[in-house]
Coordinates of C-alpha atoms in Angstrom, one line a residue:
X1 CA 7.5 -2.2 -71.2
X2 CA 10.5 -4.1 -71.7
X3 CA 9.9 -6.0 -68.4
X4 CA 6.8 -7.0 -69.6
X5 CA 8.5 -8.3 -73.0
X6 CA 11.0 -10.0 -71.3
X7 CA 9.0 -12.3 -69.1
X8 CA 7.0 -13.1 -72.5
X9 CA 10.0 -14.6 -74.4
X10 CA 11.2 -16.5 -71.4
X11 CA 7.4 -17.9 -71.3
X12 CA 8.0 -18.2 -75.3
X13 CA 11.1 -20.3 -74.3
X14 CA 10.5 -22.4 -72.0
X15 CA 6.9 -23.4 -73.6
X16 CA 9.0 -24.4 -76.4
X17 CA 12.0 -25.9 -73.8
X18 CA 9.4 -28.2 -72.5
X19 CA 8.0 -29.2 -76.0
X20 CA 11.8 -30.3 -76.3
X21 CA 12.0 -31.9 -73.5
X22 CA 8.8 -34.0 -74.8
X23 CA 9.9 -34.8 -78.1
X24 CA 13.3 -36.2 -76.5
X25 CA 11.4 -38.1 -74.1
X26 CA 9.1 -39.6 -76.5
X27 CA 12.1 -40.4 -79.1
X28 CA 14.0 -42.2 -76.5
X29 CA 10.6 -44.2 -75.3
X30 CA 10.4 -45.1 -79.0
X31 CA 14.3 -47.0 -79.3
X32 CA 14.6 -48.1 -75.3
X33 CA 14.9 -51.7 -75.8
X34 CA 12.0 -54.3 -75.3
X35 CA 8.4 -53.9 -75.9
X36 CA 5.9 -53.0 -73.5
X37 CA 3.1 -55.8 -75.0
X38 CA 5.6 -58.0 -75.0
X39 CA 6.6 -57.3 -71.5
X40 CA 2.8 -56.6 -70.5
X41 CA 1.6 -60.6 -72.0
X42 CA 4.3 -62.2 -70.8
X43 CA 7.5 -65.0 -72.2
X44 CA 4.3 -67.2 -72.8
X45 CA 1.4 -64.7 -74.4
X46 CA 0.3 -65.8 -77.8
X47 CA 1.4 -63.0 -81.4
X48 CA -3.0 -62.2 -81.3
X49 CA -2.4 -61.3 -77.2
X50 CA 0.6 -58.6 -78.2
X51 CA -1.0 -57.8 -80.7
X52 CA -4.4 -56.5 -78.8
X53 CA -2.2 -55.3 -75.9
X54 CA -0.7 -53.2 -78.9
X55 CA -3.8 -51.8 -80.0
X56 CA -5.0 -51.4 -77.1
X57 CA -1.9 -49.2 -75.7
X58 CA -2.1 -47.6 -79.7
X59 CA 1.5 -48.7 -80.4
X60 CA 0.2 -49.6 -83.3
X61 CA -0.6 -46.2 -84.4
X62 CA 2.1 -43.8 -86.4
X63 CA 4.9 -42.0 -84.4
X64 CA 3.8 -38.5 -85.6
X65 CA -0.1 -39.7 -84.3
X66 CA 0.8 -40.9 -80.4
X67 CA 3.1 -37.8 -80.3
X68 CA 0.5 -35.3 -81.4
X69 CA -2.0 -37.6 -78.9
X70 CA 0.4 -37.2 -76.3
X71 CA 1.0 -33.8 -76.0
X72 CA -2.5 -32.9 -76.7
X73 CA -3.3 -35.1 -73.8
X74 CA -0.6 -33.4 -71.7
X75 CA -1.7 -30.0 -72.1
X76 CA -5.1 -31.2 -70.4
X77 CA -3.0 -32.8 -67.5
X78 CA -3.8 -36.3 -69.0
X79 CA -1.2 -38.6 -69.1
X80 CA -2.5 -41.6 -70.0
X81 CA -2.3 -44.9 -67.7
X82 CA 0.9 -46.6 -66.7
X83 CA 1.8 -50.1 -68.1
X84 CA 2.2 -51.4 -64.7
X85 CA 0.4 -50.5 -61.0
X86 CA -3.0 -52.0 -62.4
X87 CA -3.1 -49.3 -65.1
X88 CA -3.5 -46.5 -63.1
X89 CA -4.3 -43.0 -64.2
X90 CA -0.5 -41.4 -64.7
X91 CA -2.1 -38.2 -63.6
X92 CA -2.6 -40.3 -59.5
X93 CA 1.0 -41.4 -60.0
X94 CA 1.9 -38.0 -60.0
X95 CA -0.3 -36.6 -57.2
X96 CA 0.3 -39.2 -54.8
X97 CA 4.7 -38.6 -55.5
X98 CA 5.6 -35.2 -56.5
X99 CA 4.0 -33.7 -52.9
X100 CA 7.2 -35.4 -51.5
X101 CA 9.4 -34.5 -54.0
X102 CA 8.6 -30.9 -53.4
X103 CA 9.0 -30.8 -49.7
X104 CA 11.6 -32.6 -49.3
X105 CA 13.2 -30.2 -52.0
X106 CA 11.6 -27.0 -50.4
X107 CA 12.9 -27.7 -47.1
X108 CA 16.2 -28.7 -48.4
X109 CA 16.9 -25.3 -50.2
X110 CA 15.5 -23.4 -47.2
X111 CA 18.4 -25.2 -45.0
X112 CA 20.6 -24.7 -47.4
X113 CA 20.0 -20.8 -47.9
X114 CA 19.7 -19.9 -44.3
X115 CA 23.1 -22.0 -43.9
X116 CA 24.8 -20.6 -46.6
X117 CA 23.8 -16.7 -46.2
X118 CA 24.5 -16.8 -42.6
X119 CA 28.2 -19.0 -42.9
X120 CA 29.2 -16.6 -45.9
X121 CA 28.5 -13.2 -44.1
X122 CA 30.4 -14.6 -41.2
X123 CA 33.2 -15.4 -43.5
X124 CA 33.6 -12.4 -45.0
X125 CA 33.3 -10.2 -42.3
X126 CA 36.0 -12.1 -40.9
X127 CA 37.7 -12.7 -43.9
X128 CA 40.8 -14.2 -43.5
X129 CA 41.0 -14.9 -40.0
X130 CA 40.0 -18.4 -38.1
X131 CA 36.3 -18.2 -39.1
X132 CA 37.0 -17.4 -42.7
X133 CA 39.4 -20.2 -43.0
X134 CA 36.9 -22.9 -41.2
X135 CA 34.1 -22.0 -43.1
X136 CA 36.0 -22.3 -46.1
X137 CA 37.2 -26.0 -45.3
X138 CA 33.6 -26.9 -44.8
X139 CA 32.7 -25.2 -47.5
X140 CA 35.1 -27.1 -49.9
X141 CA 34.3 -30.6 -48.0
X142 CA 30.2 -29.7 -49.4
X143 CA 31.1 -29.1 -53.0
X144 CA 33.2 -32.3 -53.4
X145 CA 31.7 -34.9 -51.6
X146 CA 28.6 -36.6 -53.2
X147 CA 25.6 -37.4 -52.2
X148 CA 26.4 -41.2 -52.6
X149 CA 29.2 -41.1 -50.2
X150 CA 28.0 -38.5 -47.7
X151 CA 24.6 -41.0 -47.4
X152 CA 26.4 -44.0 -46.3
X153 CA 28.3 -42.0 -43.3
X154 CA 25.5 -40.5 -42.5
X155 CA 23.1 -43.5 -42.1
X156 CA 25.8 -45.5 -40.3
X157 CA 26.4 -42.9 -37.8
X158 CA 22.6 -41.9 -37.1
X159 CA 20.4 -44.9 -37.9
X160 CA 23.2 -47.4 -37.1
X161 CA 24.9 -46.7 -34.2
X162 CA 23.2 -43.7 -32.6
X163 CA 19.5 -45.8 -33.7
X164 CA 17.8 -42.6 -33.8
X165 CA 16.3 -41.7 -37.3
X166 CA 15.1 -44.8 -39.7
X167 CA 17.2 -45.7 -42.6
X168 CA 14.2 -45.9 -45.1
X169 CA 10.6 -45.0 -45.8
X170 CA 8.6 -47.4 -44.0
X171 CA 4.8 -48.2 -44.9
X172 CA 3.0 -47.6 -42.4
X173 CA 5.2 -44.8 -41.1
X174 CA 6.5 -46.3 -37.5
X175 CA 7.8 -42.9 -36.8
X176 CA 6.6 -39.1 -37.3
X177 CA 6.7 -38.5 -41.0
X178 CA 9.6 -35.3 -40.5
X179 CA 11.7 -38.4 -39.3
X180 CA 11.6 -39.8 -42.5
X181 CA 13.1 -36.4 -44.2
X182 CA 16.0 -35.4 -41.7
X183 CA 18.6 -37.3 -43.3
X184 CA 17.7 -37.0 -47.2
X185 CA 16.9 -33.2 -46.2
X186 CA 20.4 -32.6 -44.5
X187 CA 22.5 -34.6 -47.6
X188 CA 20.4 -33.3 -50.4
X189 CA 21.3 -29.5 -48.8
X190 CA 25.0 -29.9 -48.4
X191 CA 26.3 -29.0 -51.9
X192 CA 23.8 -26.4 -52.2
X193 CA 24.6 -25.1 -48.9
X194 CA 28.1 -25.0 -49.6
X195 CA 27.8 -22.7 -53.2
X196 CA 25.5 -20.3 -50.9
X197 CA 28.2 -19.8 -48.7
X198 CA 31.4 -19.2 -50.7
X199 CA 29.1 -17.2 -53.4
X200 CA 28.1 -14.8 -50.6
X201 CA 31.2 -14.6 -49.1
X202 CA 32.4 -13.4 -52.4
X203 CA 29.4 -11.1 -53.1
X204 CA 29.8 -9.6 -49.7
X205 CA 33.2 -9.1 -49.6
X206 CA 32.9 -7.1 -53.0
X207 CA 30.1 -5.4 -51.6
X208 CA 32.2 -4.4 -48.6
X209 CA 34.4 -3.1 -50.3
X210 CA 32.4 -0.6 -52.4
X211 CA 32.4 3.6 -52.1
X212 CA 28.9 4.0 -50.2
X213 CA 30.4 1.2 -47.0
X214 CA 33.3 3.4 -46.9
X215 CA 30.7 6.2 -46.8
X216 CA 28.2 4.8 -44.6
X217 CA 31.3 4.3 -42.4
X218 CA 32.4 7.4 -42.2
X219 CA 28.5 8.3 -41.3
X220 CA 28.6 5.6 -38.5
X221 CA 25.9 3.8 -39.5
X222 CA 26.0 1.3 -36.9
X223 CA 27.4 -2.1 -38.1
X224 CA 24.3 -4.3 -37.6
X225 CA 22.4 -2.2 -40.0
X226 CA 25.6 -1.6 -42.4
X227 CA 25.9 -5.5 -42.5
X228 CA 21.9 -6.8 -43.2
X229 CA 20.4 -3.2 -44.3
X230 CA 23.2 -1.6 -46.9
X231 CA 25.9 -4.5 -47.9
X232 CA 23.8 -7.9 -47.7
X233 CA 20.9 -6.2 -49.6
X234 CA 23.0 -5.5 -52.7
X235 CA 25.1 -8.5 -52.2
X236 CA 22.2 -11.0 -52.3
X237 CA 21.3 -10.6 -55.8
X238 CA 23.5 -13.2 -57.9
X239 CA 22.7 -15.4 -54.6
X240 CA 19.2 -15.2 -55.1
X241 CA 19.8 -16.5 -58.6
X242 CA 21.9 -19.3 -57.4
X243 CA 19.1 -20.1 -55.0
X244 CA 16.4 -20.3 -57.8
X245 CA 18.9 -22.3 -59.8
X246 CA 19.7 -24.8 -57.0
X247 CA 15.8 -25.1 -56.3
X248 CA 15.3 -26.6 -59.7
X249 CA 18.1 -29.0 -59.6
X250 CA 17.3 -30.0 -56.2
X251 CA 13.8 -31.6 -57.5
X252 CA 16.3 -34.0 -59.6
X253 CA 19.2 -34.3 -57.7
X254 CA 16.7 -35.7 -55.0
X255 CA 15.8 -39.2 -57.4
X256 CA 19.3 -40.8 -56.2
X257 CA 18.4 -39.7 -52.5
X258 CA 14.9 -41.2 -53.1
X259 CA 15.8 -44.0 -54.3
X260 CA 18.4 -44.9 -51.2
X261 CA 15.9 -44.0 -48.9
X262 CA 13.2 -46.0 -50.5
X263 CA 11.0 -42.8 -50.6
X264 CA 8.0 -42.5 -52.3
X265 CA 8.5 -39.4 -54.4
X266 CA 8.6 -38.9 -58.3
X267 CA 12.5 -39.8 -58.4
X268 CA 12.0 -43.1 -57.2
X269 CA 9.0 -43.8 -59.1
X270 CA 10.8 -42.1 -62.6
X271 CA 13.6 -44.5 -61.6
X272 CA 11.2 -47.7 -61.4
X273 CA 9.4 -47.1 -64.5
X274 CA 12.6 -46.4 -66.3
X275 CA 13.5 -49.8 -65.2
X276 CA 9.5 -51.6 -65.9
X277 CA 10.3 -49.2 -69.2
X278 CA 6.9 -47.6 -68.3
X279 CA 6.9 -44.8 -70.4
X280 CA 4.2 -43.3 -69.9
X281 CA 5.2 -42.6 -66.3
X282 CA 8.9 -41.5 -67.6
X283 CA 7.7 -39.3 -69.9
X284 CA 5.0 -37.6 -67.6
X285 CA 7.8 -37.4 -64.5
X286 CA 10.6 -36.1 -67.0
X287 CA 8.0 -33.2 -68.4
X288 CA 6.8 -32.2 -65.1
X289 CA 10.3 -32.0 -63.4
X290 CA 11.3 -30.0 -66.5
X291 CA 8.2 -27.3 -66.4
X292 CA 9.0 -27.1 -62.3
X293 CA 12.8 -25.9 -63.7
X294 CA 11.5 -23.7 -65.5
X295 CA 8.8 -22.2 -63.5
X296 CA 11.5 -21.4 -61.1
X297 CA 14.1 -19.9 -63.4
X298 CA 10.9 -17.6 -64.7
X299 CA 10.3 -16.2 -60.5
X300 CA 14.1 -15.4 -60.4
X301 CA 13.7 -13.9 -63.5
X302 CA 11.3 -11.7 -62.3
X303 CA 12.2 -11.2 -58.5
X304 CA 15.6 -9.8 -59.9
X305 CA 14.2 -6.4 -61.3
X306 CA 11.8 -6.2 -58.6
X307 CA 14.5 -6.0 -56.0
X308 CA 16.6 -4.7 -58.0
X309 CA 15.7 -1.0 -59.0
X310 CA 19.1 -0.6 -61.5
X311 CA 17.6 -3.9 -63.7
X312 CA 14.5 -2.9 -63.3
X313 CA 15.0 0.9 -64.8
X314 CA 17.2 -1.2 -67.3
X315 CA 14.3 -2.9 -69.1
X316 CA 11.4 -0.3 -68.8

């Protein structure tokens, strides 16, 4: 089946994406500036301490040797140990952060799906009247405004003057955890949000504008089920893709959010140890963001022909 050799080359690709992603990761750990030992002993630490915290960490050992180590490791979810946190287990680093990551993420792309299907049918049923036009502002005000400047407003209206969510992560939590996620949720969703809706606008307004709505018309299929059943349903595909797409970049695009909010997902903690030069803890965070990515691009990849029966036929 053609379906079945498709899925294997995008599994042949994106094994081979992520042992890319690796060896960049690794190559740029090699030429960051400063030296873990050196960092690790301290201004004060003697050349025989640097030099056992060397061989200890095995930076003593050929490139081509901690590379091979390293991804050998990898494939057996060992990451070695950070430099820093008491030298612990890279692997616990990333169970205790990605979980957060991932919701906030998941619950971010839900938002901004449910938001951006239900805002572009709108528009386009009512394409170019009031509702058209104002969805289209908002629309436009979500795909140019960044996070950075969105955040601020956001936290000075709702944590400053309204006091009613808490600017930052808090340990322990003073407040139910969902608290914590309302704000990053709502900013991290708004660009996404906003390609949803003017991507199905577009879709349904082609869609709409197709032989078998005229037909269905003309049968009096009532306009509920012409809407959801026959023109959403064929409309949805390339903004199911977008979805997928968004998903990935969402579990990236939430380490500036993180970071503001003092979260303790992978972003923040990728952002730390790029800043301890912790590379072990960079290199595990970058990898694992980057096999998510592609994990995700692989569902679309297959939920397209499933729903799909033209694609499907296409590649048996």
């Amino acid at each position: 089946m053609r379906l079945a050799k498709a899925i294997l080359l995008r599994l042949l690709f994106g094994a081979f994406s992520l042992l890319f992603i690796s060896f960049v990761t690794f190559v740029a750990g090699e030429f960051s500036p400063g030296d873990p030992a050196t960092i690790l002993g301290g201004e004060k630490a003697s050349l025989a301490t640097i030099q056992q915290i060397r061989h200890n960490l095995m930076l003593d050992r050929p490139r081509p040797e901690r590379y091979w180590r390293y991804i050998t490791h990898a494939l057996h979810g060992d990451f070695g140990q950070s430099y820093f946190s008491t030298h612990e287990p890279v692997r616990d680093i990333l169970a205790r952060t990605i979980p957060i990551t991932i919701k906030m993420a998941t619950e971010a792309i839900l938002l901004a799906s449910v938001i951006g299907i239900l805002f572009g049918v709108i528009a386009a049923v009512y394409q170019r009247r009031a509702a058209d036009k104002t969805v289209l502002v908002f629309s436009t005000l979500g795909v140019t405004t960044p996070n950075f400047v969105l955040a601020p407003i956001l936290v000075y209206i709702f944590c400053t003057k309204l006091d009613k969510l808490p600017i930052t992560w808090q340990i322990p939590l003073v407040a139910p955890e969902y608290y914590y996620f309302i704000l990053p949720v709502v900013i991290l969703a708004a660009r996404p949000a906003a390609l949803i809706t003017r991507l199905t606008r577009a879709s349904m307004i082609d869609t709409l504008d197709q032989e078998f709505i005229r037909t269905a018309v003309a049968k009096g299929v009532p306009r509920g089920r012409l809407l959801y059943r026959h023109a959403l349903r064929n409309a949805i595909l390339p903004v199911i893709t977008t979805i997928g797409t968004s998903f990935g970049f969402l579990l990236t695009g939430s380490f500036v959010l993180e970071r503001f909010f003092l979260m303790p997902g992978l972003g923040s903690t990728v952002i730390e140890a790029i800043q301890q030069i912790d590379m072990p803890v960079v290199q595990a965070g970058v990898l694992v963001t980057g096999a998510m990515f592609i994990f995700l691009n692989l569902i679309v990849d297959i939920m397209l022909p499933i729903l799909d029966p033209r694609i499907r036929e296409s590649q048996v």
